[in-house]
Amino acid sequence: MKRAVFIERDAVLNEVRSGPKQQITPLPLEEFKIIQSADAPLRKLKAAGFILIVTTNQPGLSRGYQSRRELDRMHDMLRRAFPLDDIMVCPHDESDHCPCRKPRPGLLIEAAFKWHLNLDHSFVISNKWQDAEAARTAGCTSLLLESPYVGQVHHDFVLSDLATIVDKILRLKQHVEVA
Ligand SMILES: [Zn+2]
């Protein structure tokens, strides 16, 4: 079985604005700015054999303030910039009570089925608690970037930057292979 690294796109692969309680997702295409420095760390993960999957909540789709066409163009930009295998989107609003809106683990479970993944040996990268909670429920290891949105739920590691997170994942992977 394969292993994956799940990556929240906002604040890891593309820039966001900071809000008081949560960060503000870019909605128009012209506000969507790629974080180029993420490319080298992601290529290290790809070279180590990980499947790279972006997961993201985009409730603007069902609330009507995010157009599917603009979102598709943003995700085309991500695919051109980074060696991604898949991008999985929850389009629902909280009131839809879907299984895929993070912190629920539906996107991870769906990806495991689609890509034949071992979730116990897979990792989640984000800067917020919702992804750590989804990782915990799905059995993945979570690594968060330091941010105001880390919260109080269980997470495995909080580290300062993406390069450090990727080096940590590569060391953890080695431990599993030796054991
Ligand atoms: Zn959903």
Coordinates of N, CA and C and ligand atoms in Angstrom, one line a residue:
M1 N 0.8 -1.2 0.0 CA 0.0 0.0 0.0 C 0.9 1.3 0.0
K2 N 0.3 2.3 -0.6 CA 1.1 3.5 -0.7 C 0.8 4.4 0.5
R3 N 1.7 5.4 0.6 CA 1.5 6.4 1.7 C 1.4 7.8 1.0
A4 N 0.6 8.6 1.7 CA 0.4 10.0 1.2 C 0.8 11.0 2.2
V5 N 1.0 12.2 1.6 CA 1.0 13.4 2.4 C -0.1 14.3 2.0
F6 N -1.1 14.6 2.9 CA -2.2 15.4 2.6 C -1.8 16.9 3.0
I7 N -2.1 17.8 2.1 CA -1.7 19.2 2.3 C -2.9 20.1 2.2
E8 N -3.1 20.9 3.3 CA -4.1 21.9 3.2 C -3.5 23.0 2.3
R9 N -4.3 23.5 1.3 CA -3.7 24.4 0.3 C -3.5 25.8 0.9
D10 N -4.5 26.3 1.7 CA -4.5 27.7 2.2 C -3.4 27.9 3.2
A11 N -2.5 28.8 3.0 CA -1.4 29.2 3.9 C -0.2 28.2 3.8
V12 N -0.3 27.1 3.1 CA 0.8 26.2 2.8 C 1.3 26.3 1.4
L13 N 0.3 26.3 0.4 CA 0.7 26.4 -1.0 C 0.3 27.7 -1.6
N14 N -0.7 28.4 -1.0 CA -1.1 29.7 -1.5 C -1.3 30.7 -0.3
E15 N -1.1 31.9 -0.6 CA -1.1 32.9 0.5 C -2.6 33.2 0.9
V16 N -2.7 33.5 2.2 CA -4.1 33.9 2.7 C -3.9 35.2 3.5
R17 N -5.0 35.9 3.7 CA -5.0 37.0 4.7 C -5.4 36.5 6.0
S18 N -4.9 37.1 7.1 CA -5.2 36.7 8.4 C -6.4 37.4 8.9
G19 N -7.3 36.7 9.5 CA -8.5 37.2 10.2 C -8.3 37.0 11.6
P20 N -9.2 37.6 12.5 CA -9.1 37.4 13.9 C -9.3 36.0 14.4
K21 N -10.3 35.3 13.9 CA -10.6 34.0 14.3 C -10.2 32.9 13.3
Q22 N -10.2 33.3 12.1 CA -9.7 32.3 11.0 C -9.1 33.1 9.9
Q23 N -8.4 32.4 9.0 CA -7.8 33.1 7.9 C -8.8 33.3 6.8
I24 N -8.5 34.2 5.9 CA -9.4 34.6 4.9 C -8.9 34.0 3.6
T25 N -9.7 33.1 3.0 CA -9.4 32.4 1.8 C -9.5 33.3 0.6
P26 N -8.6 33.3 -0.3 CA -8.7 34.1 -1.5 C -9.9 33.6 -2.4
L27 N -10.8 34.5 -2.8 CA -11.9 34.1 -3.6 C -11.7 34.5 -5.1
P28 N -11.4 35.8 -5.4 CA -11.1 36.1 -6.8 C -9.8 35.5 -7.3
L29 N -9.7 35.1 -8.5 CA -8.4 34.6 -9.0 C -7.2 35.5 -8.9
E30 N -7.5 36.8 -9.0 CA -6.3 37.7 -8.9 C -5.7 37.8 -7.5
E31 N -6.5 37.3 -6.5 CA -5.9 37.3 -5.1 C -5.2 36.0 -4.8
F32 N -5.2 35.1 -5.8 CA -4.6 33.8 -5.5 C -3.1 33.8 -5.8
K33 N -2.3 33.7 -4.8 CA -0.8 33.8 -5.0 C -0.2 32.6 -4.5
I34 N 0.6 31.9 -5.4 CA 1.3 30.7 -5.1 C 2.5 31.0 -4.2
I35 N 2.7 30.1 -3.2 CA 3.9 30.2 -2.3 C 5.0 29.4 -3.0
Q36 N 5.9 30.0 -3.7 CA 6.8 29.3 -4.6 C 7.8 28.5 -3.7
S37 N 8.1 29.0 -2.5 CA 9.1 28.3 -1.7 C 8.6 26.9 -1.2
A38 N 7.3 26.6 -1.5 CA 6.8 25.2 -1.1 C 7.3 24.2 -2.1
D39 N 7.8 24.6 -3.3 CA 8.0 23.6 -4.3 C 9.2 22.7 -4.0
A40 N 10.3 23.2 -3.5 CA 11.4 22.3 -3.2 C 11.1 21.3 -2.1
P41 N 10.5 21.7 -1.0 CA 10.1 20.6 0.0 C 9.1 19.6 -0.6
L42 N 8.2 20.0 -1.4 CA 7.2 19.1 -1.9 C 7.9 18.1 -2.9
R43 N 8.9 18.6 -3.6 CA 9.6 17.7 -4.5 C 10.4 16.6 -3.7
K44 N 10.9 17.0 -2.5 CA 11.6 16.0 -1.7 C 10.6 14.9 -1.3
L45 N 9.4 15.3 -0.9 CA 8.4 14.3 -0.6 C 8.1 13.4 -1.7
K46 N 7.9 14.0 -2.9 CA 7.6 13.2 -4.1 C 8.7 12.2 -4.4
A47 N 10.0 12.7 -4.3 CA 11.1 11.8 -4.6 C 11.2 10.7 -3.6
A48 N 10.6 10.9 -2.4 CA 10.7 9.8 -1.4 C 9.5 8.8 -1.6
G49 N 8.7 9.1 -2.6 CA 7.6 8.1 -3.0 C 6.3 8.4 -2.4
F50 N 6.1 9.5 -1.8 CA 4.7 9.9 -1.3 C 3.8 10.3 -2.4
I51 N 2.5 9.9 -2.3 CA 1.4 10.5 -3.1 C 1.1 11.8 -2.4
L52 N 1.0 12.9 -3.2 CA 0.8 14.2 -2.7 C -0.6 14.7 -3.0
I53 N -1.5 14.9 -2.0 CA -2.9 15.2 -2.2 C -3.2 16.5 -1.4
V54 N -3.8 17.4 -2.2 CA -4.3 18.6 -1.5 C -5.7 18.4 -1.1
T55 N -6.0 18.8 0.2 CA -7.4 18.7 0.6 C -7.8 20.1 1.1
T56 N -9.0 20.5 0.7 CA -9.5 21.9 1.1 C -11.0 22.0 1.3
N57 N -11.4 22.7 2.3 CA -12.8 23.1 2.5 C -13.1 24.3 1.6
Q58 N -14.0 24.3 0.7 CA -14.4 25.5 0.0 C -15.9 25.7 0.1
P59 N -16.4 26.1 1.3 CA -17.8 26.3 1.4 C -18.4 27.4 0.6
G60 N -17.6 28.3 0.1 CA -18.1 29.3 -0.8 C -18.8 28.8 -2.1
L61 N -18.4 27.5 -2.4 CA -19.1 26.9 -3.6 C -20.6 26.7 -3.3
S62 N -20.9 26.2 -2.1 CA -22.3 25.9 -1.8 C -23.0 27.2 -1.3
R63 N -22.2 28.1 -0.7 CA -22.8 29.4 -0.3 C -23.0 30.4 -1.4
G64 N -22.4 30.1 -2.5 CA -22.6 30.9 -3.7 C -21.6 32.0 -4.0
Y65 N -20.6 32.2 -3.1 CA -19.6 33.3 -3.4 C -18.3 32.8 -3.9
Q66 N -18.2 31.6 -4.3 CA -17.0 31.1 -5.0 C -17.5 30.4 -6.2
S67 N -17.0 30.9 -7.4 CA -17.4 30.2 -8.6 C -16.5 29.0 -8.9
R68 N -17.1 27.9 -9.3 CA -16.4 26.7 -9.6 C -15.3 26.9 -10.7
R69 N -15.7 27.8 -11.6 CA -14.7 28.0 -12.7 C -13.4 28.7 -12.2
E70 N -13.6 29.7 -11.3 CA -12.4 30.3 -10.8 C -11.6 29.4 -9.9
L71 N -12.3 28.6 -9.1 CA -11.7 27.6 -8.2 C -10.9 26.6 -9.1
D72 N -11.4 26.1 -10.2 CA -10.7 25.2 -11.1 C -9.5 25.9 -11.6
R73 N -9.5 27.2 -11.9 CA -8.3 27.8 -12.4 C -7.3 28.0 -11.4
M74 N -7.7 28.2 -10.1 CA -6.7 28.3 -9.0 C -6.0 26.9 -8.9
H75 N -6.8 25.9 -9.0 CA -6.2 24.5 -8.8 C -5.4 24.1 -10.0
D76 N -5.7 24.6 -11.2 CA -4.8 24.4 -12.3 C -3.4 25.1 -12.0
M77 N -3.4 26.3 -11.4 CA -2.2 27.0 -11.0 C -1.4 26.1 -10.0
L78 N -2.1 25.5 -9.0 CA -1.4 24.7 -8.1 C -0.8 23.5 -8.7
R79 N -1.5 22.9 -9.7 CA -1.0 21.7 -10.4 C 0.2 22.0 -11.2
R80 N 0.2 23.2 -11.8 CA 1.4 23.6 -12.6 C 2.6 23.9 -11.7
A81 N 2.3 24.5 -10.5 CA 3.4 24.9 -9.7 C 4.1 23.8 -8.9
F82 N 3.3 22.8 -8.5 CA 3.7 21.7 -7.6 C 3.5 20.3 -8.1
P83 N 4.3 19.3 -7.7 CA 4.1 18.0 -8.2 C 3.0 17.2 -7.4
L84 N 1.7 17.7 -7.7 CA 0.6 17.1 -6.9 C -0.1 16.0 -7.7
D85 N -0.6 15.0 -7.0 CA -1.3 13.9 -7.6 C -2.8 14.1 -7.6
D86 N -3.3 14.9 -6.7 CA -4.7 15.0 -6.6 C -5.1 16.3 -5.8
I87 N -6.2 16.8 -6.1 CA -6.8 17.9 -5.3 C -8.2 17.6 -4.9
M88 N -8.5 17.4 -3.6 CA -9.8 17.0 -3.2 C -10.5 18.2 -2.4
V89 N -11.7 18.5 -2.8 CA -12.4 19.6 -2.3 C -13.7 19.2 -1.6
C90 N -14.0 19.8 -0.4 CA -15.3 19.7 0.2 C -16.0 21.0 -0.2
P91 N -17.1 20.9 -1.0 CA -17.8 22.2 -1.4 C -18.9 22.6 -0.5
H92 N -19.0 21.8 0.6 CA -20.3 22.0 1.4 C -20.1 23.1 2.5
D93 N -21.3 23.5 3.0 CA -21.4 24.4 4.1 C -21.6 23.6 5.4
E94 N -21.2 24.1 6.5 CA -21.4 23.4 7.8 C -22.8 22.9 7.9
S95 N -23.8 23.6 7.5 CA -25.2 23.2 7.7 C -25.6 22.0 6.8
D96 N -24.7 21.6 5.8 CA -25.0 20.4 5.0 C -24.7 19.1 5.8
H97 N -23.9 19.2 6.9 CA -23.5 18.0 7.6 C -23.0 16.9 6.8
C98 N -22.1 17.3 5.9 CA -21.5 16.3 5.0 C -20.4 15.5 5.8
P99 N -19.9 14.4 5.3 CA -18.8 13.7 6.0 C -17.4 14.2 5.6
C100 N -17.3 15.1 4.6 CA -16.0 15.5 4.0 C -15.5 16.8 4.5
R101 N -16.3 17.6 5.2 CA -15.9 19.0 5.6 C -15.0 18.8 6.8
K102 N -13.7 19.2 6.7 CA -12.8 19.1 7.8 C -13.3 20.0 8.9
P103 N -13.2 19.6 10.2 CA -12.4 18.5 10.8 C -12.9 17.1 10.6
R104 N -13.9 16.8 9.9 CA -14.3 15.4 9.6 C -13.3 14.8 8.6
P105 N -13.1 13.5 8.7 CA -12.0 12.9 7.9 C -12.4 12.4 6.5
G106 N -13.6 12.8 6.0 CA -14.1 12.1 4.8 C -13.2 12.2 3.6
L107 N -12.5 13.4 3.4 CA -11.7 13.5 2.2 C -10.5 12.5 2.3
L108 N -10.0 12.3 3.6 CA -8.8 11.4 3.7 C -9.2 10.0 3.5
I109 N -10.4 9.7 3.9 CA -10.9 8.3 3.7 C -11.2 8.0 2.3
E110 N -11.8 9.0 1.6 CA -12.1 8.9 0.2 C -10.8 8.7 -0.6
A111 N -9.8 9.5 -0.2 CA -8.5 9.4 -0.9 C -7.8 8.1 -0.7
A112 N -8.0 7.5 0.5 CA -7.4 6.2 0.8 C -8.0 5.2 -0.1
F113 N -9.3 5.2 -0.3 CA -10.0 4.3 -1.2 C -9.5 4.5 -2.6
K114 N -9.5 5.7 -3.1 CA -9.1 6.0 -4.5 C -7.7 5.6 -4.8
W115 N -6.8 5.9 -3.9 CA -5.3 5.8 -4.1 C -4.7 4.6 -3.4
H116 N -5.5 3.8 -2.8 CA -5.0 2.6 -2.1 C -3.9 2.9 -1.0
L117 N -4.3 3.8 -0.1 CA -3.3 4.4 0.8 C -3.4 3.7 2.2
N118 N -2.3 3.6 2.8 CA -2.2 3.2 4.2 C -2.2 4.5 5.0
L119 N -3.4 4.8 5.7 CA -3.5 6.1 6.4 C -2.6 6.1 7.6
D120 N -2.4 4.9 8.3 CA -1.5 4.9 9.4 C -0.1 5.4 9.1
H121 N 0.3 5.2 7.9 CA 1.7 5.7 7.5 C 1.6 6.9 6.6
S122 N 0.5 7.6 6.7 CA 0.4 8.9 5.9 C 0.4 10.1 6.9
F123 N 0.6 11.2 6.3 CA 0.8 12.5 7.1 C -0.1 13.6 6.6
V124 N -0.4 14.5 7.5 CA -1.2 15.7 7.1 C -0.4 17.0 7.5
I125 N -0.3 17.9 6.5 CA 0.4 19.2 6.8 C -0.7 20.3 6.6
S126 N -0.7 21.2 7.6 CA -1.6 22.3 7.6 C -1.1 23.4 8.6
N127 N -1.8 24.4 8.7 CA -1.5 25.4 9.8 C -2.7 25.6 10.7
K128 N -3.7 24.6 10.7 CA -4.9 24.8 11.6 C -5.4 23.5 12.1
W129 N -6.2 23.6 13.2 CA -6.6 22.5 14.0 C -7.5 21.6 13.3
Q130 N -8.3 22.1 12.3 CA -9.3 21.2 11.6 C -8.6 20.0 10.9
D131 N -7.4 20.3 10.4 CA -6.7 19.2 9.7 C -6.1 18.3 10.7
A132 N -5.6 18.8 11.8 CA -5.0 17.9 12.9 C -6.1 16.9 13.4
E133 N -7.3 17.5 13.5 CA -8.4 16.6 14.0 C -8.8 15.6 13.0
A134 N -8.9 16.0 11.7 CA -9.2 15.0 10.6 C -8.1 13.9 10.6
A135 N -6.8 14.3 10.8 CA -5.7 13.4 10.8 C -5.9 12.4 11.9
R136 N -6.2 12.9 13.1 CA -6.3 12.1 14.3 C -7.4 11.0 14.1
T137 N -8.5 11.5 13.5 CA -9.7 10.5 13.3 C -9.3 9.5 12.3
A138 N -8.6 9.9 11.3 CA -8.2 9.0 10.2 C -7.0 8.1 10.5
G139 N -6.3 8.4 11.5 CA -5.1 7.7 11.9 C -3.8 8.1 11.2
C140 N -3.8 9.3 10.7 CA -2.6 9.9 10.1 C -1.8 10.7 11.2
T141 N -0.5 11.0 10.9 CA 0.3 11.8 11.7 C 0.1 13.3 11.2
S142 N -0.1 14.2 12.2 CA -0.3 15.6 11.8 C 0.9 16.5 12.1
L143 N 1.2 17.3 11.2 CA 2.3 18.3 11.4 C 1.8 19.7 11.0
L144 N 1.8 20.6 12.0 CA 1.2 21.9 11.8 C 2.3 22.9 11.7
L145 N 2.1 23.9 10.8 CA 2.9 25.1 10.8 C 2.5 26.0 12.0
E146 N 3.4 26.6 12.6 CA 3.0 27.6 13.7 C 2.1 28.6 13.1
S147 N 1.0 28.8 13.8 CA 0.0 29.9 13.4 C -1.0 30.1 14.5
P148 N -1.8 31.2 14.4 CA -2.8 31.4 15.4 C -3.9 30.4 15.4
Y149 N -3.9 29.5 14.5 CA -5.1 28.6 14.2 C -4.9 27.2 14.6
V150 N -3.8 27.0 15.4 CA -3.4 25.6 15.8 C -4.4 25.0 16.8
G151 N -4.9 25.8 17.6 CA -6.0 25.4 18.5 C -5.6 24.4 19.6
Q152 N -6.5 23.8 20.3 CA -6.3 23.0 21.4 C -6.4 21.5 21.2
V153 N -6.8 21.1 20.0 CA -7.1 19.6 19.7 C -5.7 19.0 19.6
H154 N -5.8 17.6 19.6 CA -4.5 16.9 19.5 C -3.9 17.1 18.1
H155 N -2.5 17.4 18.2 CA -1.7 17.4 16.9 C -0.4 16.7 17.3
D156 N 0.3 16.2 16.3 CA 1.5 15.4 16.6 C 2.7 16.4 16.7
F157 N 2.8 17.3 15.8 CA 4.0 18.2 15.8 C 3.6 19.6 15.4
V158 N 4.2 20.6 16.0 CA 4.0 22.0 15.4 C 5.5 22.5 15.1
L159 N 5.7 22.9 13.9 CA 7.0 23.3 13.5 C 7.0 24.6 12.8
S160 N 8.2 25.2 12.6 CA 8.2 26.6 12.1 C 8.0 26.8 10.7
D161 N 8.4 25.9 9.8 CA 8.3 26.1 8.4 C 8.2 24.8 7.6
L162 N 7.8 24.9 6.4 CA 7.5 23.7 5.6 C 8.7 22.8 5.4
A163 N 9.9 23.4 5.2 CA 11.1 22.6 5.0 C 11.4 21.7 6.2
T164 N 11.2 22.3 7.4 CA 11.4 21.5 8.7 C 10.4 20.4 8.8
I165 N 9.2 20.7 8.4 CA 8.1 19.7 8.5 C 8.4 18.5 7.5
V166 N 8.9 18.8 6.3 CA 9.2 17.8 5.4 C 10.4 16.9 5.9
D167 N 11.4 17.5 6.4 CA 12.5 16.7 7.0 C 12.1 15.8 8.1
K168 N 11.1 16.3 8.9 CA 10.6 15.5 10.0 C 9.8 14.3 9.4
I169 N 9.0 14.5 8.4 CA 8.3 13.4 7.8 C 9.3 12.4 7.2
L170 N 10.3 12.8 6.6 CA 11.3 11.9 6.0 C 12.0 11.1 7.1
R171 N 12.2 11.7 8.2 CA 12.9 10.9 9.4 C 11.9 9.9 9.9
L172 N 10.6 10.4 10.1 CA 9.6 9.4 10.6 C 9.4 8.3 9.7
K173 N 9.4 8.5 8.4 CA 9.2 7.4 7.4 C 10.3 6.4 7.6
Q174 N 11.6 6.9 7.8 CA 12.7 6.0 7.9 C 12.5 5.1 9.2
H175 N 12.0 5.7 10.3 CA 11.8 4.9 11.5 C 10.8 3.7 11.2
V176 N 9.8 4.0 10.5 CA 8.7 3.0 10.2 C 9.4 1.9 9.3
E177 N 10.2 2.3 8.4 CA 10.8 1.3 7.5 C 11.8 0.4 8.2
V178 N 12.5 1.0 9.2 CA 13.5 0.2 10.0 C 12.8 -0.7 11.0
A179 N 11.7 -0.3 11.5 CA 11.0 -1.0 12.6 C 10.4 -2.3 12.0
Ligands
ZN1 ZN -18.3 18.1 2.3

